[in-house]
Amino acid sequence: MEKRVLFICKEPGFLAKAMIKSLEEHHYDVDISHPDSAILSSREGDFPPVFLLYMEDNIQGFEECLKYLQDTIAKNHGAHRLYIIGSKGELDFVHDIIPPEYVDKMFTRPVDPKDVILELDKSLSGSSDGMGRKILIVDDDPILLRTMKAWLDQKYTVYMSNSGKDAIEFLKVNDVDLVLLDYEMPETSGLETFEIMKRDAELYRIPVIFLTAKDDRETVEKVLDAHPEKYILKTLPQIKITKSIDAFFAGE
């Protein structure tokens, strides 16, 4: 993944400038933007994979920016990561504005730039194995979406969708190698979404693994009757879920 960062701050002071300099020394391409939603929206279509929000001075001015970033991350199915630097009070303010599942990590100021860069490197580089694979996770639970994305995007390129309708629209214009699809969702259920995909001349070949929170016999039989590639219990620990995805791509 490209090492580009949108560094969002007001007039950068000494510490913010030091952070920017450290990022550039570690070969990050740093764009700088004021935390103004109108300015940010004018740049849509050319956003880098990372938003790094540096908060200081008059935190009320960041409220609309935070809401805009949340909407952008949701609209782009988690293709962007959000990191925030601020004082304890500023980070508490963030918690009141934006749900935690939209923030990858918060750093309390003052922070060592090396700690931030280490986290960015780890997040953006991941493992070389499987990084070419693209996965769409579809679930109406935003916390589960962000949790599973965090588990998988160290190795895969992961997108998110919170409804079957939204997933179909996304798949019409984006190629993926696998869909992890919640079996039980409101409005358009996972099964209905799966059936729409199988009737579509462009989407029917995309492999689907159902996600289910239930492992009773009746539910499992219904899931298997649809003939997905396989199913995975949401209640399994992280290591078992990630190994199951790895095994699927390995053809096991």
GROMACS .gro file of C-alpha atoms in nm:
model
  252
    1MET     CA    1   0.000   0.000   0.000
    2GLU     CA    2   0.120   0.349  -0.085
    3LYS     CA    3   0.287   0.547   0.195
    4ARG     CA    4   0.077   0.862   0.163
    5VAL     CA    5  -0.066   1.053   0.457
    6LEU     CA    6  -0.313   1.339   0.474
    7PHE     CA    7  -0.191   1.533   0.777
    8ILE     CA    8  -0.487   1.737   0.907
    9CYS     CA    9  -0.411   2.023   1.145
   10LYS     CA   10  -0.454   2.391   1.204
   11GLU     CA   11  -0.146   2.613   1.174
   12PRO     CA   12   0.124   2.355   1.256
   13GLY     CA   13   0.330   2.437   1.563
   14PHE     CA   14   0.671   2.302   1.657
   15LEU     CA   15   0.552   1.952   1.752
   16ALA     CA   16   0.331   1.914   1.446
   17LYS     CA   17   0.617   2.024   1.220
   18ALA     CA   18   0.846   1.772   1.390
   19MET     CA   19   0.592   1.498   1.320
   20ILE     CA   20   0.567   1.596   0.954
   21LYS     CA   21   0.944   1.605   0.920
   22SER     CA   22   0.979   1.258   1.076
   23LEU     CA   23   0.717   1.116   0.841
   24GLU     CA   24   0.899   1.258   0.539
   25GLU     CA   25   1.232   1.124   0.665
   26HIS     CA   26   1.071   0.779   0.673
   27HIS     CA   27   0.966   0.817   0.309
   28TYR     CA   28   0.604   0.915   0.362
   29ASP     CA   29   0.445   1.149   0.112
   30VAL     CA   30   0.271   1.400   0.341
   31ASP     CA   31  -0.014   1.623   0.222
   32ILE     CA   32  -0.127   1.889   0.469
   33SER     CA   33  -0.484   2.010   0.505
   34HIS     CA   34  -0.674   2.241   0.738
   35PRO     CA   35  -0.950   2.060   0.938
   36ASP     CA   36  -1.226   2.223   0.736
   37SER     CA   37  -1.485   1.987   0.590
   38ALA     CA   38  -1.535   2.209   0.284
   39ILE     CA   39  -1.162   2.205   0.209
   40LEU     CA   40  -1.145   1.831   0.261
   41SER     CA   41  -1.447   1.762   0.040
   42SER     CA   42  -1.280   1.953  -0.244
   43ARG     CA   43  -1.007   1.687  -0.239
   44GLU     CA   44  -1.235   1.384  -0.262
   45GLY     CA   45  -1.116   1.131  -0.515
   46ASP     CA   46  -0.751   1.184  -0.432
   47PHE     CA   47  -0.742   1.092  -0.064
   48PRO     CA   48  -0.441   0.888   0.054
   49PRO     CA   49  -0.498   0.569   0.254
   50VAL     CA   50  -0.417   0.739   0.587
   51PHE     CA   51  -0.579   1.034   0.764
   52LEU     CA   52  -0.359   1.163   1.048
   53LEU     CA   53  -0.551   1.420   1.251
   54TYR     CA   54  -0.336   1.640   1.477
   55MET     CA   55  -0.560   1.814   1.729
   56GLU     CA   56  -0.463   2.125   1.920
   57ASP     CA   57  -0.612   2.464   1.999
   58ASN     CA   58  -0.990   2.516   2.001
   59ILE     CA   59  -1.108   2.158   1.968
   60GLN     CA   60  -1.462   2.273   1.881
   61GLY     CA   61  -1.328   2.357   1.537
   62PHE     CA   62  -1.259   1.987   1.477
   63GLU     CA   63  -1.616   1.864   1.526
   64GLU     CA   64  -1.731   1.895   1.163
   65CYS     CA   65  -1.399   1.756   1.044
   66LEU     CA   66  -1.445   1.443   1.256
   67LYS     CA   67  -1.797   1.390   1.125
   68TYR     CA   68  -1.675   1.434   0.769
   69LEU     CA   69  -1.393   1.182   0.816
   70GLN     CA   70  -1.636   0.931   0.967
   71ASP     CA   71  -1.870   0.967   0.668
   72THR     CA   72  -1.579   0.933   0.424
   73ILE     CA   73  -1.449   0.615   0.588
   74ALA     CA   74  -1.799   0.465   0.589
   75LYS     CA   75  -1.867   0.564   0.228
   76ASN     CA   76  -1.540   0.417   0.107
   77HIS     CA   77  -1.590   0.087   0.292
   78GLY     CA   78  -1.293   0.125   0.525
   79ALA     CA   79  -1.040   0.193   0.249
   80HIS     CA   80  -0.896   0.472   0.466
   81ARG     CA   81  -0.739   0.454   0.811
   82LEU     CA   82  -0.779   0.725   1.074
   83TYR     CA   83  -0.516   0.804   1.336
   84ILE     CA   84  -0.559   1.087   1.585
   85ILE     CA   85  -0.306   1.272   1.800
   86GLY     CA   86  -0.424   1.495   2.084
   87SER     CA   87  -0.423   1.567   2.454
   88LYS     CA   88  -0.632   1.348   2.686
   89GLY     CA   89  -0.908   1.609   2.687
   90GLU     CA   90  -0.904   1.635   2.309
   91LEU     CA   91  -0.924   1.259   2.269
   92ASP     CA   92  -1.214   1.246   2.514
   93PHE     CA   93  -1.383   1.503   2.289
   94VAL     CA   94  -1.326   1.273   1.991
   95HIS     CA   95  -1.500   0.986   2.174
   96ASP     CA   96  -1.811   1.204   2.205
   97ILE     CA   97  -1.818   1.279   1.830
   98ILE     CA   98  -1.709   0.970   1.639
   99PRO     CA   99  -1.765   0.600   1.723
  100PRO     CA  100  -1.443   0.418   1.819
  101GLU     CA  101  -1.479   0.165   1.537
  102TYR     CA  102  -1.390   0.442   1.288
  103VAL     CA  103  -1.058   0.523   1.456
  104ASP     CA  104  -0.762   0.290   1.408
  105LYS     CA  105  -0.553   0.436   1.691
  106MET     CA  106  -0.527   0.741   1.915
  107PHE     CA  107  -0.200   0.883   2.049
  108THR     CA  108  -0.184   1.108   2.355
  109ARG     CA  109   0.022   1.420   2.299
  110PRO     CA  110   0.314   1.463   2.346
  111VAL     CA  111   0.395   1.155   2.142
  112ASP     CA  112   0.721   1.025   2.002
  113PRO     CA  113   0.697   1.040   1.620
  114LYS     CA  114   0.870   0.702   1.606
  115ASP     CA  115   0.574   0.541   1.783
  116VAL     CA  116   0.332   0.684   1.527
  117ILE     CA  117   0.550   0.582   1.232
  118LEU     CA  118   0.593   0.230   1.371
  119GLU     CA  119   0.214   0.193   1.387
  120LEU     CA  120   0.169   0.329   1.035
  121ASP     CA  121   0.440   0.102   0.895
  122LYS     CA  122   0.283  -0.200   1.057
  123SER     CA  123  -0.062  -0.112   0.932
  124LEU     CA  124   0.034  -0.023   0.576
  125SER     CA  125   0.295  -0.287   0.505
  126GLY     CA  126   0.133  -0.593   0.660
  127SER     CA  127   0.249  -0.930   0.540
  128SER     CA  128   0.358  -0.972   0.180
  129ASP     CA  129   0.162  -1.300   0.160
  130GLY     CA  130  -0.193  -1.242   0.043
  131MET     CA  131  -0.173  -0.864   0.010
  132GLY     CA  132  -0.297  -0.893  -0.348
  133ARG     CA  133  -0.620  -1.052  -0.226
  134LYS     CA  134  -0.923  -0.828  -0.176
  135ILE     CA  135  -1.201  -0.907   0.071
  136LEU     CA  136  -1.537  -0.738   0.124
  137ILE     CA  137  -1.689  -0.786   0.470
  138VAL     CA  138  -2.067  -0.733   0.485
  139ASP     CA  139  -2.233  -0.700   0.825
  140ASP     CA  140  -2.478  -0.459   0.986
  141ASP     CA  141  -2.272  -0.448   1.308
  142PRO     CA  142  -2.014  -0.165   1.273
  143ILE     CA  143  -1.805  -0.290   1.564
  144LEU     CA  144  -1.775  -0.638   1.413
  145LEU     CA  145  -1.688  -0.483   1.076
  146ARG     CA  146  -1.400  -0.280   1.214
  147THR     CA  147  -1.283  -0.567   1.435
  148MET     CA  148  -1.265  -0.814   1.148
  149LYS     CA  149  -1.103  -0.555   0.924
  150ALA     CA  150  -0.834  -0.500   1.187
  151TRP     CA  151  -0.774  -0.875   1.204
  152LEU     CA  152  -0.750  -0.924   0.829
  153ASP     CA  153  -0.599  -0.610   0.681
  154GLN     CA  154  -0.253  -0.693   0.807
  155LYS     CA  155  -0.252  -0.949   0.528
  156TYR     CA  156  -0.533  -0.862   0.286
  157THR     CA  157  -0.690  -0.553   0.133
  158VAL     CA  158  -1.019  -0.527   0.317
  159TYR     CA  159  -1.334  -0.328   0.239
  160MET     CA  160  -1.649  -0.298   0.447
  161SER     CA  161  -2.022  -0.269   0.382
  162ASN     CA  162  -2.305  -0.250   0.635
  163SER     CA  163  -2.591  -0.373   0.416
  164GLY     CA  164  -2.664  -0.616   0.136
  165LYS     CA  165  -2.784  -0.339  -0.096
  166ASP     CA  166  -2.468  -0.138  -0.039
  167ALA     CA  167  -2.254  -0.448  -0.094
  168ILE     CA  168  -2.414  -0.521  -0.433
  169GLU     CA  169  -2.356  -0.161  -0.545
  170PHE     CA  170  -1.994  -0.181  -0.432
  171LEU     CA  171  -1.933  -0.512  -0.610
  172LYS     CA  172  -2.073  -0.374  -0.936
  173VAL     CA  173  -1.776  -0.137  -0.964
  174ASN     CA  174  -1.504  -0.307  -0.756
  175ASP     CA  175  -1.328  -0.641  -0.798
  176VAL     CA  176  -1.284  -0.859  -0.491
  177ASP     CA  177  -1.159  -1.214  -0.437
  178LEU     CA  178  -1.393  -1.303  -0.152
  179VAL     CA  179  -1.706  -1.179   0.024
  180LEU     CA  180  -1.756  -1.246   0.395
  181LEU     CA  181  -2.132  -1.214   0.425
  182ASP     CA  182  -2.340  -1.197   0.742
  183TYR     CA  183  -2.618  -1.453   0.704
  184GLU     CA  184  -2.869  -1.260   0.916
  185MET     CA  185  -2.911  -0.889   0.838
  186PRO     CA  186  -3.217  -0.659   0.840
  187GLU     CA  187  -3.379  -0.545   0.514
  188THR     CA  188  -3.175  -0.741   0.259
  189SER     CA  189  -3.055  -1.052   0.441
  190GLY     CA  190  -2.729  -1.230   0.372
  191LEU     CA  191  -2.914  -1.511   0.197
  192GLU     CA  192  -3.103  -1.262  -0.025
  193THR     CA  193  -2.778  -1.082  -0.105
  194PHE     CA  194  -2.614  -1.413  -0.193
  195GLU     CA  195  -2.903  -1.506  -0.423
  196ILE     CA  196  -2.883  -1.166  -0.598
  197MET     CA  197  -2.512  -1.223  -0.658
  198LYS     CA  198  -2.570  -1.571  -0.800
  199ARG     CA  199  -2.830  -1.438  -1.046
  200ASP     CA  200  -2.599  -1.161  -1.166
  201ALA     CA  201  -2.385  -1.231  -1.473
  202GLU     CA  202  -2.099  -1.022  -1.331
  203LEU     CA  203  -2.109  -1.127  -0.966
  204TYR     CA  204  -2.199  -1.496  -0.962
  205ARG     CA  205  -1.838  -1.612  -0.975
  206ILE     CA  206  -1.730  -1.421  -0.662
  207PRO     CA  207  -1.683  -1.672  -0.377
  208VAL     CA  208  -1.889  -1.613  -0.062
  209ILE     CA  209  -1.829  -1.729   0.292
  210PHE     CA  210  -2.123  -1.682   0.525
  211LEU     CA  211  -2.073  -1.535   0.872
  212THR     CA  212  -2.316  -1.655   1.137
  213ALA     CA  213  -2.349  -1.610   1.512
  214LYS     CA  214  -2.551  -1.931   1.549
  215ASP     CA  215  -2.424  -2.287   1.527
  216ASP     CA  216  -2.746  -2.476   1.598
  217ARG     CA  217  -2.835  -2.754   1.354
  218GLU     CA  218  -3.127  -2.570   1.192
  219THR     CA  219  -2.921  -2.257   1.116
  220VAL     CA  220  -2.621  -2.452   0.987
  221GLU     CA  221  -2.843  -2.658   0.757
  222LYS     CA  222  -3.002  -2.342   0.614
  223VAL     CA  223  -2.660  -2.187   0.556
  224LEU     CA  224  -2.524  -2.497   0.386
  225ASP     CA  225  -2.836  -2.538   0.171
  226ALA     CA  226  -2.741  -2.212  -0.004
  227HIS     CA  227  -2.408  -2.370  -0.109
  228PRO     CA  228  -2.161  -2.097  -0.014
  229GLU     CA  229  -1.788  -2.178  -0.020
  230LYS     CA  230  -1.809  -2.237   0.356
  231TYR     CA  231  -1.933  -2.067   0.672
  232ILE     CA  232  -1.754  -1.919   0.971
  233LEU     CA  233  -1.888  -1.864   1.321
  234LYS     CA  234  -1.848  -1.503   1.432
  235THR     CA  235  -1.793  -1.623   1.787
  236LEU     CA  236  -1.468  -1.800   1.701
  237PRO     CA  237  -1.144  -1.644   1.829
  238GLN     CA  238  -0.940  -1.425   1.598
  239ILE     CA  239  -0.676  -1.686   1.519
  240LYS     CA  240  -0.934  -1.942   1.403
  241ILE     CA  241  -1.115  -1.691   1.182
  242THR     CA  242  -0.796  -1.566   1.016
  243LYS     CA  243  -0.667  -1.920   0.968
  244SER     CA  244  -0.996  -2.015   0.805
  245ILE     CA  245  -0.959  -1.730   0.555
  246ASP     CA  246  -0.596  -1.823   0.490
  247ALA     CA  247  -0.697  -2.185   0.433
  248PHE     CA  248  -0.963  -2.081   0.183
  249PHE     CA  249  -0.712  -1.887  -0.027
  250ALA     CA  250  -0.464  -2.174   0.003
  251GLY     CA  251  -0.728  -2.404  -0.146
  252GLU     CA  252  -0.757  -2.618   0.165
   0.00000   0.00000   0.00000
